[in-house]
Structures are given as structure tokens and as C-alpha cells.
Amino acid sequence: IAMWSGPRNLSTALMRSFGNRDDVSTILDEPFYASYLVSTNKNHPMKEEVIKSQLSNIDDVKKLCQKQATGITYQKHMTQHMLKDFDLTWMKKVINVFLIRHPARVIKSFGEKLNNATIEDIGFKQQLNLFNYVSKIGQKPIVIDSFDIRKDPRSALECLCLEVGLEFMSEMLSWPKGGHKSDGVWASHWYGSVHLSEGFSGEEANLPILNSEQNEISRNALPFYSALEEYKLKF
């Protein structure tokens, strides 16, 4: 299962949820992060540590993502990591799911962790491009909204499991506090709230108030979110 998301989008909590299943044998946490940093030279927190901790050759990462394992492999991917010149044909080998979140919520949360974010940094355009690619190759892209998961985790996960061909397990609704052996080296900077959690944190409130710069990014990202929202699972 390849879960495609932008940053600050419940993706780590969902990784914890699937990681608490006893039939998930392998978890890949943002396997393209190092190759993305090498290719773009972006100045992210813990940049050097990330590059040293992972495969950074794009072909090696693709092979890792296609590798057949005993049990289920869950892959948490950031859509902004997939640059224009990256070959996507490996995606034919996995079940592709798209985790969406309203851009206002994303940009507000992301701005608290990384200053001067751009629309490219939050991955909405890339997410729609990947969705279109999956449709083009004949797969049915699965879309789920993080707002819906937080509002009703059991119903959302039951529906998602049905779509990907798994039996729902109640163990997906909670997990132990703290880190996980599959966490990327960047967890100390980005995963603080998940490390303190034992489950999904409840229904989200109204959309946050943004400053003018954040509001402009959110406005530009909204059409990409809306295009995918039409296809989201309903339950």
C-alpha cells in the first residue's frame, strides 16, 4: 500500500494505525525524502542526517518500493518528493491511496515547522498529477480525507480497508505512545504530536485563520484539493 500525502496531513498517525496491524511486516517512512533533498538541495531541518540515513539514488529507492515482502508493506509517501523527472512506472506494482486535507489546515501546520513554505512544498499539485497518472495506468485511485478519518476513525478505516482488500482490525484505532522503529531520522523534528498520542486526536475544528501570504498559498492549492475531494470515500 502506497499512501500519498502532503506534509502535516495525518500521514504519520495513519502510518501508526497500519503499523499496529499484526499483518503489516514492513513500513517505509518517506523513502524518497533523501533523493528529493539531493535532487533539489532544499534546506530542510536535519537535511544531512536525512541524506545519510536513506538510499538517495532514485533507482535504488524504486527497487525498494517494489520489493515483495512477506506480509503487507505500508509505504508513507510525500507527494512533493516526486519530482517531474522521476520515473513513476514502479507505482503500477502497488495499491495507491491518496490522503487529502484542506490546504488551509496544511499550510497553517506546516508553517509552524518550516518557514517560507511555497505551494510546491505542500504537494497539492503533485498529488493531483500522481492521481491522474494512477488513473491513466488503469488503476482505481483511492482517496480519503483526513478530516473524515478524525471525525469517525472506525468507519473511515473500515471503508479504507475494504477498498484496499484488507480486513479491518480494531488495533488500527490506537497505538503505544512514543516513537517506532520504522520512523525516519527526522521524527524528532516532525513527529512530536504523534509521539505523544495513543490514537487519532478527534474531529477538527473550523478552518484556521491564515496570514495574507498563507492565505494566497491556500487559495492557489484549493483547486487541486477540490479536484480530488470529488473522489473521496464516503461512509
Coordinates of C-alpha atoms in Angstrom, one line a residue:
I1 CA 0.0 0.0 0.0
A2 CA 1.4 3.4 -1.1
M3 CA -0.2 6.2 0.9
W4 CA 0.3 9.5 -1.0
S5 CA 0.0 12.7 1.1
G6 CA 1.3 16.2 1.5
P7 CA 3.0 17.2 4.8
R8 CA 1.1 17.8 8.0
N9 CA -1.8 15.7 6.8
L10 CA -2.4 12.9 9.4
S11 CA 0.1 10.8 7.4
T12 CA 2.2 9.8 10.4
A13 CA -0.8 8.9 12.6
L14 CA -2.2 6.7 9.7
M15 CA 1.3 5.1 9.4
R16 CA 1.0 4.3 13.2
S17 CA -2.5 2.9 12.6
F18 CA -1.4 0.5 9.9
G19 CA 1.8 -0.3 11.8
N20 CA -0.3 -1.6 14.7
R21 CA -1.7 -4.4 12.5
D22 CA 0.0 -7.7 13.0
D23 CA 0.0 -8.5 9.3
V24 CA 2.0 -5.4 8.3
S25 CA 5.5 -6.6 8.1
T26 CA 7.3 -3.7 6.5
I27 CA 6.8 0.1 6.9
L28 CA 8.7 2.6 4.6
D29 CA 8.7 6.1 6.0
E30 CA 9.1 8.6 3.2
P31 CA 11.6 6.5 1.3
F32 CA 12.1 9.3 -1.4
Y33 CA 13.0 12.0 1.1
A34 CA 16.8 11.7 0.7
S35 CA 16.6 11.6 -3.1
Y36 CA 14.3 14.6 -3.1
L37 CA 16.8 16.6 -0.9
V38 CA 19.7 15.6 -3.1
S39 CA 17.9 16.5 -6.3
T40 CA 16.6 19.9 -5.0
N41 CA 19.2 20.9 -2.5
K42 CA 16.4 22.3 -0.3
N43 CA 17.4 23.4 3.1
H44 CA 15.2 21.2 5.3
P45 CA 15.7 20.6 9.1
M46 CA 18.1 17.7 9.6
K47 CA 19.0 17.7 5.9
E48 CA 22.4 16.0 6.2
E49 CA 21.1 13.4 8.7
V50 CA 18.2 12.5 6.4
I51 CA 20.5 12.1 3.4
K52 CA 22.9 9.9 5.4
S53 CA 20.1 7.7 6.8
Q54 CA 18.4 6.6 3.5
L55 CA 19.0 5.5 0.0
S56 CA 19.4 8.6 -2.2
N57 CA 19.7 7.0 -5.6
I58 CA 16.3 7.2 -7.2
D59 CA 16.6 3.8 -8.9
D60 CA 17.6 2.1 -5.6
V61 CA 14.6 3.7 -3.9
K62 CA 12.2 2.5 -6.6
K63 CA 13.5 -1.1 -6.3
L64 CA 13.0 -0.9 -2.5
C65 CA 9.4 0.2 -3.0
Q66 CA 8.7 -2.6 -5.5
K67 CA 10.3 -5.3 -3.3
Q68 CA 8.0 -8.1 -2.5
A69 CA 7.9 -8.9 1.3
T70 CA 6.2 -11.5 3.4
G71 CA 3.0 -9.8 4.7
I72 CA 1.8 -6.3 3.9
T73 CA 4.2 -3.4 3.1
Y74 CA 2.9 0.0 4.1
Q75 CA 4.6 3.0 2.4
K76 CA 4.1 6.5 3.6
H77 CA 5.0 8.9 0.7
M78 CA 5.1 12.7 0.5
T79 CA 3.8 13.8 -2.9
Q80 CA 6.2 16.8 -3.1
H81 CA 9.1 14.3 -3.1
M82 CA 8.2 13.0 -6.6
L83 CA 9.8 15.5 -8.9
K84 CA 8.9 15.9 -12.6
D85 CA 11.8 13.8 -13.9
F86 CA 11.2 10.9 -11.5
D87 CA 10.0 7.7 -13.2
L88 CA 6.7 6.6 -11.9
T89 CA 6.2 3.2 -13.5
W90 CA 7.0 1.4 -10.2
M91 CA 3.6 2.7 -9.0
K92 CA 2.0 0.0 -11.1
K93 CA 3.2 -2.5 -8.6
V94 CA 1.4 -1.1 -5.5
I95 CA -2.1 -0.1 -4.4
N96 CA -2.1 3.7 -4.5
V97 CA -4.1 5.7 -1.9
F98 CA -4.4 9.5 -1.7
L99 CA -4.7 11.1 1.7
I100 CA -6.1 14.6 1.3
R101 CA -6.5 17.6 3.7
H102 CA -7.8 21.1 3.2
P103 CA -4.9 23.3 2.3
A104 CA -5.7 25.9 4.9
R105 CA -5.1 23.3 7.6
V106 CA -1.9 22.0 5.9
I107 CA -0.3 25.4 5.4
K108 CA -1.1 26.6 9.0
S109 CA 0.5 23.5 10.5
F110 CA 3.4 23.3 8.0
G111 CA 4.3 27.0 8.7
E112 CA 4.9 26.1 12.4
K113 CA 7.6 23.7 11.4
L114 CA 9.2 25.2 8.3
N115 CA 9.2 28.9 7.4
N116 CA 8.8 30.4 3.9
A117 CA 6.8 27.4 2.6
T118 CA 5.6 27.6 -1.0
I119 CA 2.8 25.8 -2.8
E120 CA 5.4 23.3 -4.2
D121 CA 6.4 22.4 -0.6
I122 CA 2.9 21.2 0.4
G123 CA 2.4 18.9 -2.6
F124 CA -1.1 19.6 -3.8
K125 CA -0.3 19.9 -7.5
Q126 CA 1.9 16.9 -7.3
Q127 CA -0.8 14.9 -5.6
L128 CA -3.3 15.6 -8.4
N129 CA -0.6 14.7 -11.0
L130 CA 0.0 11.4 -9.3
F131 CA -3.7 10.7 -9.0
N132 CA -4.0 11.3 -12.8
Y133 CA -1.1 9.0 -13.5
V134 CA -2.7 6.2 -11.5
S135 CA -5.9 6.7 -13.4
K136 CA -4.1 6.7 -16.7
I137 CA -2.4 3.3 -16.0
G138 CA -5.8 1.7 -15.3
Q139 CA -5.8 1.6 -11.5
K140 CA -8.7 3.0 -9.5
P141 CA -7.1 5.7 -7.3
I142 CA -8.5 5.6 -3.7
V143 CA -9.0 8.9 -2.0
I144 CA -9.6 9.5 1.7
D145 CA -9.9 12.8 3.6
S146 CA -8.0 13.2 6.9
F147 CA -10.9 15.3 8.2
D148 CA -13.2 12.3 7.8
I149 CA -10.7 10.0 9.5
R150 CA -10.5 12.2 12.5
K151 CA -14.3 12.6 12.7
D152 CA -15.1 8.9 12.6
P153 CA -11.9 6.8 12.7
R154 CA -13.6 3.4 12.8
S155 CA -16.0 4.0 9.9
A156 CA -13.2 5.6 7.8
L157 CA -10.7 2.8 8.4
E158 CA -13.3 0.1 7.8
C159 CA -14.1 1.7 4.5
L160 CA -10.5 2.2 3.6
C161 CA -9.6 -1.4 4.4
L162 CA -12.5 -2.7 2.3
E163 CA -11.1 -0.6 -0.7
V164 CA -7.6 -2.0 -0.4
G165 CA -8.7 -5.6 0.2
L166 CA -7.9 -5.9 3.9
E167 CA -10.0 -6.9 6.9
F168 CA -10.4 -4.1 9.4
M169 CA -8.7 -4.6 12.7
S170 CA -9.7 -2.6 15.8
E171 CA -6.0 -2.4 16.7
M172 CA -5.8 0.3 14.0
L173 CA -7.7 2.7 16.2
S174 CA -4.9 3.1 18.8
W175 CA -1.1 2.6 19.3
P176 CA 1.5 2.9 22.0
K177 CA 3.0 6.3 22.8
G178 CA 6.4 7.2 21.6
G179 CA 8.5 6.5 18.5
H180 CA 8.5 3.5 16.2
K181 CA 11.4 1.6 14.8
S182 CA 10.3 2.5 11.3
D183 CA 10.3 6.2 11.9
G184 CA 12.6 8.3 9.7
V185 CA 15.5 10.0 11.4
W186 CA 13.6 13.3 11.1
A187 CA 11.0 12.1 13.6
S188 CA 12.4 14.2 16.4
H189 CA 11.6 17.4 14.4
W190 CA 8.3 16.5 12.8
Y191 CA 6.6 13.8 14.8
G192 CA 6.2 15.3 18.3
S193 CA 2.5 15.2 18.5
V194 CA 2.2 11.7 17.2
H195 CA 4.8 10.5 19.7
L196 CA 2.5 11.9 22.5
S197 CA -0.6 10.3 21.0
E198 CA -2.3 7.0 21.5
G199 CA -4.9 7.3 18.7
F200 CA -6.5 9.8 16.4
S201 CA -7.0 13.1 18.1
G202 CA -10.7 13.8 17.4
E203 CA -12.7 15.9 15.0
E204 CA -11.0 19.0 13.6
A205 CA -12.4 22.5 14.4
N206 CA -13.2 25.2 11.9
L207 CA -10.6 26.2 9.3
P208 CA -7.7 28.2 10.9
I209 CA -7.1 31.9 10.4
L210 CA -4.1 32.5 8.0
N211 CA -1.9 35.5 7.3
S212 CA -2.1 37.0 3.8
E213 CA 0.9 35.0 2.5
Q214 CA -0.5 31.7 3.8
N215 CA -4.0 32.6 2.5
E216 CA -2.6 33.1 -1.0
I217 CA -0.9 29.7 -1.0
S218 CA -4.1 28.1 0.4
R219 CA -6.2 29.7 -2.3
N220 CA -3.9 28.5 -5.1
A221 CA -3.8 25.0 -3.7
L222 CA -7.6 24.7 -3.2
P223 CA -8.5 23.7 -6.8
F224 CA -6.1 20.7 -6.6
Y225 CA -7.7 19.6 -3.3
S226 CA -11.2 20.1 -4.6
A227 CA -10.4 18.0 -7.7
L228 CA -9.5 15.0 -5.5
E229 CA -12.2 15.7 -3.0
E230 CA -14.8 14.7 -5.6
Y231 CA -13.5 11.1 -5.4
K232 CA -13.0 10.7 -1.7
L233 CA -14.5 7.7 0.1
K234 CA -17.9 8.3 1.6
F235 CA -19.2 6.3 4.5

